[in-house]
mmCIF file of N, CA and C in Angstrom:
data_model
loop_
_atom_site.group_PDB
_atom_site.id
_atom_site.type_symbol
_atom_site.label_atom_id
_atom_site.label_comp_id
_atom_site.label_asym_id
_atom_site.label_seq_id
_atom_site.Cartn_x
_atom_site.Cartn_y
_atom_site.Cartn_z
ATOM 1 N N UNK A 1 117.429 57.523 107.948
ATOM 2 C CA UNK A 1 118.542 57.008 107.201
ATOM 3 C C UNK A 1 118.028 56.387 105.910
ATOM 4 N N UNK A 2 118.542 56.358 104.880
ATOM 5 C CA UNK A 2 118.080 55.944 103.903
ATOM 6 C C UNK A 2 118.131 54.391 103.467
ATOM 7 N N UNK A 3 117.568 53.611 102.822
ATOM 8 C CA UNK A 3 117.589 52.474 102.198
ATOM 9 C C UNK A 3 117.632 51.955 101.049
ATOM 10 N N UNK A 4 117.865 50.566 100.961
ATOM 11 C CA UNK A 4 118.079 50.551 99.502
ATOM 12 C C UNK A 4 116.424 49.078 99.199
ATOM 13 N N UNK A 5 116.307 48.405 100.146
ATOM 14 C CA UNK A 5 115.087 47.555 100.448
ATOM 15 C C UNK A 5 114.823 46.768 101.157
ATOM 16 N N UNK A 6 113.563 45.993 101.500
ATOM 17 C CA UNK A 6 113.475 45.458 102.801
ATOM 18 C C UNK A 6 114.738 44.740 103.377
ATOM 19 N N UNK A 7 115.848 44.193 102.653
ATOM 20 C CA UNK A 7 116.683 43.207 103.519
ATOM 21 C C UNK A 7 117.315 44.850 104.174
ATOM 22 N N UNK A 8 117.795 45.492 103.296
ATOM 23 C CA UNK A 8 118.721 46.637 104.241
ATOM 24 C C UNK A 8 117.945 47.421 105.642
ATOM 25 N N UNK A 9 116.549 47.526 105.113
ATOM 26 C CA UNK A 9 115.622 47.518 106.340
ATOM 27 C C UNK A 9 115.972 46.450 107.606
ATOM 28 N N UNK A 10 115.873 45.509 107.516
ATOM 29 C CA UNK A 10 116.377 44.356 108.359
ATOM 30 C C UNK A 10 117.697 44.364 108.789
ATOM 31 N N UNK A 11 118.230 44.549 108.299
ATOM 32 C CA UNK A 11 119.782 44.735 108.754
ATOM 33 C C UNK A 11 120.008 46.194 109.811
ATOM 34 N N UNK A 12 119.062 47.215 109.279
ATOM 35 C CA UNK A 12 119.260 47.902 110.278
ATOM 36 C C UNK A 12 118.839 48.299 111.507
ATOM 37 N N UNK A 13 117.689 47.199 111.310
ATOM 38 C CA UNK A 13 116.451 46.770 112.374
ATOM 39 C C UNK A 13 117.380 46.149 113.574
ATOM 40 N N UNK A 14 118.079 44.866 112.982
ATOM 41 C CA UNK A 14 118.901 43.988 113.394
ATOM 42 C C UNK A 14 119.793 44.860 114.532
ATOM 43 N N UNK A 15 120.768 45.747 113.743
ATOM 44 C CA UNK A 15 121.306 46.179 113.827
ATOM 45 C C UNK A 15 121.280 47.121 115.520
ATOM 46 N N UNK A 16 120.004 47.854 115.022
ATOM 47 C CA UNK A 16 119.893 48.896 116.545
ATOM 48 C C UNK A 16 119.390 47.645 117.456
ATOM 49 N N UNK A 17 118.154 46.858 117.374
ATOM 50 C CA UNK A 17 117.126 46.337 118.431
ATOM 51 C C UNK A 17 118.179 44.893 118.859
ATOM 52 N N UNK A 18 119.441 44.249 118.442
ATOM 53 C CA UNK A 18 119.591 42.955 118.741
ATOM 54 C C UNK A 18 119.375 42.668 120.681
ATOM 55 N N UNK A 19 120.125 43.598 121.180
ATOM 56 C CA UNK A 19 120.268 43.439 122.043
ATOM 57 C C UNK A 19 118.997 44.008 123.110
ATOM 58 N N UNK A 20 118.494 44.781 122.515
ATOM 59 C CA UNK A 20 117.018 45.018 123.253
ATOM 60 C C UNK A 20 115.636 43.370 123.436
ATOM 61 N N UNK A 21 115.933 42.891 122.294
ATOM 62 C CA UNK A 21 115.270 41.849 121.619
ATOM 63 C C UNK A 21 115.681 40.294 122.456
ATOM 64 N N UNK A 22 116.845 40.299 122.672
ATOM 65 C CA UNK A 22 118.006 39.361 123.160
ATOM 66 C C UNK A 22 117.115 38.264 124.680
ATOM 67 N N UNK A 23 116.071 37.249 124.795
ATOM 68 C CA UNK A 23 115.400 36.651 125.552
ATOM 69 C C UNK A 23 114.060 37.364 126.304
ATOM 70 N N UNK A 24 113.559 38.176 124.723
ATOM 71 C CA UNK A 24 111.993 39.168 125.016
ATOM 72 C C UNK A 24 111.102 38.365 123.946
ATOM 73 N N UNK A 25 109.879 38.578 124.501
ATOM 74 C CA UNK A 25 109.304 38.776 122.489
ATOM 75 C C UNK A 25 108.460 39.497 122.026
ATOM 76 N N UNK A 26 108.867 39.710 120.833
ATOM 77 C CA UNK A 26 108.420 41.028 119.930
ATOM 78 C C UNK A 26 107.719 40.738 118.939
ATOM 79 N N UNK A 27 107.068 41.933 118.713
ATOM 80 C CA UNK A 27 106.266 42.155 117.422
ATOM 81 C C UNK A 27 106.720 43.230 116.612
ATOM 82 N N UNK A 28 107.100 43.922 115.502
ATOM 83 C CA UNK A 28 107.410 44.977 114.285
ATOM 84 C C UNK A 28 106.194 45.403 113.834
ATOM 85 N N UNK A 29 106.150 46.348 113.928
ATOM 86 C CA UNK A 29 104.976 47.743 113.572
ATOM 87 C C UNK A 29 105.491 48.645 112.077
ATOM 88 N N UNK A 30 104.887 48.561 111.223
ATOM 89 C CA UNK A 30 105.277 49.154 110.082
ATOM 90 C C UNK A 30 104.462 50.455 109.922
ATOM 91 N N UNK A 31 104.988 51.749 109.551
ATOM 92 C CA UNK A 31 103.848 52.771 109.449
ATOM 93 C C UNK A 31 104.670 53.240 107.947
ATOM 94 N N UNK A 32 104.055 53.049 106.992
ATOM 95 C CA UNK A 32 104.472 53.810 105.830
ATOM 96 C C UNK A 32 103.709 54.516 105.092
ATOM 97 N N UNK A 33 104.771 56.117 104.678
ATOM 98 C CA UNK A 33 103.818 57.031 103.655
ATOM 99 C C UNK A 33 105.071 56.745 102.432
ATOM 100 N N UNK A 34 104.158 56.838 101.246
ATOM 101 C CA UNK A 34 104.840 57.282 99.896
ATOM 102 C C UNK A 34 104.870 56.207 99.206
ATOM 103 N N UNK A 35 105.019 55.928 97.535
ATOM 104 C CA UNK A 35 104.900 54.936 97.136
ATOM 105 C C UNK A 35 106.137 53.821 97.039
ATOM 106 N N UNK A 36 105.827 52.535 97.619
ATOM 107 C CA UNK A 36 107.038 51.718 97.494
ATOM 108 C C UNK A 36 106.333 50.013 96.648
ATOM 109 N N UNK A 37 107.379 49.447 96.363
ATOM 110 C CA UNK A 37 106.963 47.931 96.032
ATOM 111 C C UNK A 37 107.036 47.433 96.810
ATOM 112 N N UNK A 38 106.374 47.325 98.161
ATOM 113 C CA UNK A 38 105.636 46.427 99.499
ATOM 114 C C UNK A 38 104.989 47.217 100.087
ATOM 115 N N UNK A 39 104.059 46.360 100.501
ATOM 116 C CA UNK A 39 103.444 47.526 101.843
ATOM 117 C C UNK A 39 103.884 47.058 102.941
ATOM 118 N N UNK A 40 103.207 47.848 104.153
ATOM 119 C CA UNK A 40 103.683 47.521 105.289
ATOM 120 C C UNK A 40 103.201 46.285 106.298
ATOM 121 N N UNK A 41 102.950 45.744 105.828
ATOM 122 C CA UNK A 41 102.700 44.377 106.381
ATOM 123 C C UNK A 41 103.901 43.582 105.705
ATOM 124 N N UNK A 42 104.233 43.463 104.413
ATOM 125 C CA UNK A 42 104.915 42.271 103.920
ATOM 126 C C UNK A 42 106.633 42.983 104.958
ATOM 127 N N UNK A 43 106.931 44.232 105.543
ATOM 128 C CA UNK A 43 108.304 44.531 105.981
ATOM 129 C C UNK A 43 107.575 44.363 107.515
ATOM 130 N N UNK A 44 106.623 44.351 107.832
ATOM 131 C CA UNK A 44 106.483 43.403 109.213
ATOM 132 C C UNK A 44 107.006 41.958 109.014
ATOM 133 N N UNK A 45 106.517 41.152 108.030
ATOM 134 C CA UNK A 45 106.723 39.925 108.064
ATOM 135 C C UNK A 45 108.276 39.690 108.016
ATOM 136 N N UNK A 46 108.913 40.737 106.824
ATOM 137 C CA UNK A 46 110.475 40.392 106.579
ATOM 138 C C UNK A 46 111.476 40.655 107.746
ATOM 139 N N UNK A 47 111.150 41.350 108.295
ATOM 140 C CA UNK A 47 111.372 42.140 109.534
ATOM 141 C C UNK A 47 111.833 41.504 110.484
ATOM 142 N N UNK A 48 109.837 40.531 110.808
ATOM 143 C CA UNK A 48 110.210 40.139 112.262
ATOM 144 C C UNK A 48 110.499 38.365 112.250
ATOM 145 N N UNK A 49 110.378 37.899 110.856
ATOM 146 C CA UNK A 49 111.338 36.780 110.326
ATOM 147 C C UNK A 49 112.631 36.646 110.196
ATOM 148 N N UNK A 50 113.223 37.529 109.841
ATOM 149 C CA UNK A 50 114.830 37.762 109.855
ATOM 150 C C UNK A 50 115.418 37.791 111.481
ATOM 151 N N UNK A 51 114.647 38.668 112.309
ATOM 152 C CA UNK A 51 114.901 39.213 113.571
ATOM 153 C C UNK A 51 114.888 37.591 114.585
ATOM 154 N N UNK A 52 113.285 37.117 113.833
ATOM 155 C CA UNK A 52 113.569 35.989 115.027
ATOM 156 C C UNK A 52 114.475 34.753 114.150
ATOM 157 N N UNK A 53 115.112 34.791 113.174
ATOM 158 C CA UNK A 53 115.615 33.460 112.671
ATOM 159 C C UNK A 53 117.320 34.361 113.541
ATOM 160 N N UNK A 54 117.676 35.371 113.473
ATOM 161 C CA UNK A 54 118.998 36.136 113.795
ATOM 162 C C UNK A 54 118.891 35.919 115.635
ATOM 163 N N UNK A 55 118.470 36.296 116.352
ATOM 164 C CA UNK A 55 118.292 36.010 117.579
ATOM 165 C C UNK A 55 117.038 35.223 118.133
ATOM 166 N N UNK A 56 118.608 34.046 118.688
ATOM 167 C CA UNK A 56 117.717 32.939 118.573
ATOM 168 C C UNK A 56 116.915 32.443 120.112
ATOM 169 N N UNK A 57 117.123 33.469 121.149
ATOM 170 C CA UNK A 57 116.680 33.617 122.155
ATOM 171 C C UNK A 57 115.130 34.393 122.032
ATOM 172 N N UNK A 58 115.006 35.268 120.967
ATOM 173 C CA UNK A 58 113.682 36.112 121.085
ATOM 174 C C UNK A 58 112.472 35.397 120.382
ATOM 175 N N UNK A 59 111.524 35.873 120.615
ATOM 176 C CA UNK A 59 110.700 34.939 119.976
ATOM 177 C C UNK A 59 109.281 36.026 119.876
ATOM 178 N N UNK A 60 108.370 35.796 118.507
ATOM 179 C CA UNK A 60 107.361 36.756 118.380
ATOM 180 C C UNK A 60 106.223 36.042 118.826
ATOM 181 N N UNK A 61 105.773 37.304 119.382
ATOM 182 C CA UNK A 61 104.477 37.599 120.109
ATOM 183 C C UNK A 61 103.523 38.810 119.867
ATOM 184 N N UNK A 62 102.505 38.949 119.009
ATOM 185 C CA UNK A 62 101.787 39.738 118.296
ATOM 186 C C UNK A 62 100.778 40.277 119.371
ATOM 187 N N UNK A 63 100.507 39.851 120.301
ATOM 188 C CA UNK A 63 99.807 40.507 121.223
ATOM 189 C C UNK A 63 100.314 40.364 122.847
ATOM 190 N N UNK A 64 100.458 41.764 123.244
ATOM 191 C CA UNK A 64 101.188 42.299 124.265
ATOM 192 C C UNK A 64 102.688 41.663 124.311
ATOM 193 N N UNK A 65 103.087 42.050 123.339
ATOM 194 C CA UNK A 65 104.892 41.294 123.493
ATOM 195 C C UNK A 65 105.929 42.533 124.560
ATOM 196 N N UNK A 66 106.586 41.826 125.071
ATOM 197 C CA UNK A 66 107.824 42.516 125.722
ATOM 198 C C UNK A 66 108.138 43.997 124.924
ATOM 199 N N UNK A 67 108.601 43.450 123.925
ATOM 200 C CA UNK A 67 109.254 44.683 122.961
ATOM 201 C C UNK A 67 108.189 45.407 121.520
ATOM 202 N N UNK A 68 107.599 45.910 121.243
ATOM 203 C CA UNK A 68 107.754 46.396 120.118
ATOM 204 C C UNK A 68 108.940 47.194 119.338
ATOM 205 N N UNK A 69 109.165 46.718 117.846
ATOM 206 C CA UNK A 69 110.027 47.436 117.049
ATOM 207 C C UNK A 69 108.696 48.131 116.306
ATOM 208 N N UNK A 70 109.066 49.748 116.426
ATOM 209 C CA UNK A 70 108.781 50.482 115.476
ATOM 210 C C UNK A 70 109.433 51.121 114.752
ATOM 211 N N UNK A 71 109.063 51.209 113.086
ATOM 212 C CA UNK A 71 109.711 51.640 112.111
ATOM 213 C C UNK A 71 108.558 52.236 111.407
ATOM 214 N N UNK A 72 109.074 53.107 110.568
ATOM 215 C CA UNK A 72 108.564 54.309 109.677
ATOM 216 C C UNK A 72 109.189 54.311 108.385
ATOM 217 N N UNK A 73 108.862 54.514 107.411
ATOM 218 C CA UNK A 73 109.077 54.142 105.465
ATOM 219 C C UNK A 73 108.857 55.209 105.211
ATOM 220 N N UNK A 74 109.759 56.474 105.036
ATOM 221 C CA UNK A 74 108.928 57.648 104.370
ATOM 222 C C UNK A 74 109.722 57.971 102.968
ATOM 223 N N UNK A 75 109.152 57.658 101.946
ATOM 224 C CA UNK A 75 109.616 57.698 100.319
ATOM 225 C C UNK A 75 110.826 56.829 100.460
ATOM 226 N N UNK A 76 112.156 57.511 100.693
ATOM 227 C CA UNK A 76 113.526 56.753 100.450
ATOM 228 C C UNK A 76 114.323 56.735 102.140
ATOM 229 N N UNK A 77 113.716 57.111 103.114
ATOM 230 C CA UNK A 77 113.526 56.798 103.855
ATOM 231 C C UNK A 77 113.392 56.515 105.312
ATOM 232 N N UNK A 78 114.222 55.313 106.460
ATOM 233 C CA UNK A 78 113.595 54.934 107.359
ATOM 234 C C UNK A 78 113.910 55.215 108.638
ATOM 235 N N UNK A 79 113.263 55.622 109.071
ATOM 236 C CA UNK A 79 113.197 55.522 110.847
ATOM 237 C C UNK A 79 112.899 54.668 111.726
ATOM 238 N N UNK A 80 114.142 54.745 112.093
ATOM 239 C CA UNK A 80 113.657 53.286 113.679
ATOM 240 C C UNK A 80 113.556 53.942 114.190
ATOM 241 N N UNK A 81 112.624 53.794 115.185
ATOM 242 C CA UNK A 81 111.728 54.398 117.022
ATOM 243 C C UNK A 81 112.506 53.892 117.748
ATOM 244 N N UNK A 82 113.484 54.543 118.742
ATOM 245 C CA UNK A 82 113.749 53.677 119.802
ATOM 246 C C UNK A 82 112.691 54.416 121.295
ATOM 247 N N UNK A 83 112.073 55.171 121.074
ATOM 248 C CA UNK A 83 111.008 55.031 122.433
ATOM 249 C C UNK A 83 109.538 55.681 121.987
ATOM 250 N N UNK A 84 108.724 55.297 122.599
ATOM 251 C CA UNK A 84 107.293 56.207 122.268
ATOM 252 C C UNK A 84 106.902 56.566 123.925
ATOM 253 N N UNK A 85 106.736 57.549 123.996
ATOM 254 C CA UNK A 85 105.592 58.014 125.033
ATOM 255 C C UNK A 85 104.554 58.723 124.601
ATOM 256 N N UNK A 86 103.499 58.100 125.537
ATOM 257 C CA UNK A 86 101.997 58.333 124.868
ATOM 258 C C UNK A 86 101.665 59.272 126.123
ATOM 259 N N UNK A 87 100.564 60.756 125.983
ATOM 260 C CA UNK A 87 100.389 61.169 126.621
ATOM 261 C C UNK A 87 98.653 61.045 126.737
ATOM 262 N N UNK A 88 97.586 61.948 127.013
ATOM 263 C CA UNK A 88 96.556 61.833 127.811
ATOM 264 C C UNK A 88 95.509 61.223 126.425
ATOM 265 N N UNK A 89 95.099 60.170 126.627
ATOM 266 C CA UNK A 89 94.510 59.971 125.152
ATOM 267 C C UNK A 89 95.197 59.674 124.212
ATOM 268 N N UNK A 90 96.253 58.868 124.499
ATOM 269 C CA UNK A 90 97.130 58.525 122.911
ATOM 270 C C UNK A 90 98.038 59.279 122.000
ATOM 271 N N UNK A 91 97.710 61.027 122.828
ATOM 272 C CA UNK A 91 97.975 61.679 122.194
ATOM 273 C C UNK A 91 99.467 61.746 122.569
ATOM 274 N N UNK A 92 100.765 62.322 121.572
ATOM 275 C CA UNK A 92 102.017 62.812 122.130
ATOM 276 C C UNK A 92 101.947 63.417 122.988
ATOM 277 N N UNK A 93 103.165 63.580 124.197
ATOM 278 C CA UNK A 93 103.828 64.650 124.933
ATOM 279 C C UNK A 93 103.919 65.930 124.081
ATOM 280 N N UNK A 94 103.677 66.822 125.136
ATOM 281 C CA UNK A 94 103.553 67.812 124.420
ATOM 282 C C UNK A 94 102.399 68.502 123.686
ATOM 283 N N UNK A 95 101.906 67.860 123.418
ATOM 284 C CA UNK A 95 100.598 68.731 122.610
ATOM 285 C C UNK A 95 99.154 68.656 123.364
ATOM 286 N N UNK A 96 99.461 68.548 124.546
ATOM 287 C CA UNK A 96 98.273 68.858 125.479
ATOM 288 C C UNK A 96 98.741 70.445 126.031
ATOM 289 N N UNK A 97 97.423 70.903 125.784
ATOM 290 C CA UNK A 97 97.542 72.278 126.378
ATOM 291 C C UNK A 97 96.719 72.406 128.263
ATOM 292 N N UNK A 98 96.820 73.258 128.668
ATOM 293 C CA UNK A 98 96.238 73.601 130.062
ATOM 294 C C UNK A 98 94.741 73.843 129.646
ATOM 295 N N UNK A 99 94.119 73.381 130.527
ATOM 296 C CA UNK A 99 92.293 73.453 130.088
ATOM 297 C C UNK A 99 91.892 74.049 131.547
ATOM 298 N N UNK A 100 91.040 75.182 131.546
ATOM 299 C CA UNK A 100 90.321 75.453 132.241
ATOM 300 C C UNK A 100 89.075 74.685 132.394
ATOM 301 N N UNK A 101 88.196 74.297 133.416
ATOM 302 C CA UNK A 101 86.869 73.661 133.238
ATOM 303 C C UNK A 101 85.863 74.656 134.404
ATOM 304 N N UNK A 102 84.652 74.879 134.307
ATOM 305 C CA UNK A 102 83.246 74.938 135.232
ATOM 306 C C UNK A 102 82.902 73.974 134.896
ATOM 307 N N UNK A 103 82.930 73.270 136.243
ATOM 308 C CA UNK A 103 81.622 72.133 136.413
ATOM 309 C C UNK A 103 80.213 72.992 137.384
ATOM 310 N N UNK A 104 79.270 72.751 137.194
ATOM 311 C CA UNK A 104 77.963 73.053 137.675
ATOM 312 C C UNK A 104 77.642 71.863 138.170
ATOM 313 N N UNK A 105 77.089 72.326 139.394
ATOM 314 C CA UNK A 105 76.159 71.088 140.459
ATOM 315 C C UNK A 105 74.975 71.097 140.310
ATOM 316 N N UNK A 106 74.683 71.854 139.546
ATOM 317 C CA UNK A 106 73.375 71.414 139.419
ATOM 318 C C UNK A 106 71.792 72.569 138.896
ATOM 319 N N UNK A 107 70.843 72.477 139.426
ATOM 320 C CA UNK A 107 69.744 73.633 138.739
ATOM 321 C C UNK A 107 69.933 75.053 139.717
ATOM 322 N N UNK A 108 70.345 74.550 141.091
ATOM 323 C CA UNK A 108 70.448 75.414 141.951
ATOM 324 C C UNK A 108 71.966 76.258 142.641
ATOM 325 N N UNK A 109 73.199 75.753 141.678
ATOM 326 C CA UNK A 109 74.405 75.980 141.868
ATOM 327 C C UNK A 109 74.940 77.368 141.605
ATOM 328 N N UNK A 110 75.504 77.679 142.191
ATOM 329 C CA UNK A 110 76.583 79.116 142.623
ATOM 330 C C UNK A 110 77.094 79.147 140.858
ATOM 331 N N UNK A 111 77.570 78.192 140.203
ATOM 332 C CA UNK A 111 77.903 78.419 139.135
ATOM 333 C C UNK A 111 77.491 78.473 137.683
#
């Protein structure tokens, strides 16, 4: 969806996560490509300042929090994450293929 700058970012942050957020606590993950006037740390900060001054039950926690919000900045613009699954190694679902393996026992093995 597109934006116009960090507050509209926030508002739409607000917007999807209130009730996910609602007596958890969270941390905001920024991943941005393309050139903008902030990087992604200063729309972590605006982010997860707005989020915790707006719900006043949640509260941030930068390491292992309840919730992460993830968001994405690409040129004009943004994506909210509402789920990640991580597959074997970090890697996405999906892009593991089927692997054959030989293991050998050894100097004297059948294989």
């Amino acid at each position: 969806m597109p934006f116009t700058d960090m507050h509209d970012i926030f508002e739409k942050a607000l917007a999807q996560y209130r009730e996910q957020l609602e007596g958890k606590t969270f941390c905001v993950r920024v991943k941005r490509r393309g050139k903008h006037e902030f990087s992604s740390i200063e729309v972590e900060r605006y982010v997860g300042g707005g989020l915790n001054q707006h719900i006043e039950s949640a509260r941030v926690k930068l390491t292992n929090p309840d919730v992460t919000v993830h968001l994405e900045v690409e040129d004009d613009r943004l994506l909210l994450i509402k789920g990640r699954y991580e597959g074997i190694g970090g890697f996405p679902i999906g892009t593991q293929e089927d692997v054959l393996s030989l293991i050998s026992g050894g100097f004297d093995s059948g294989v």
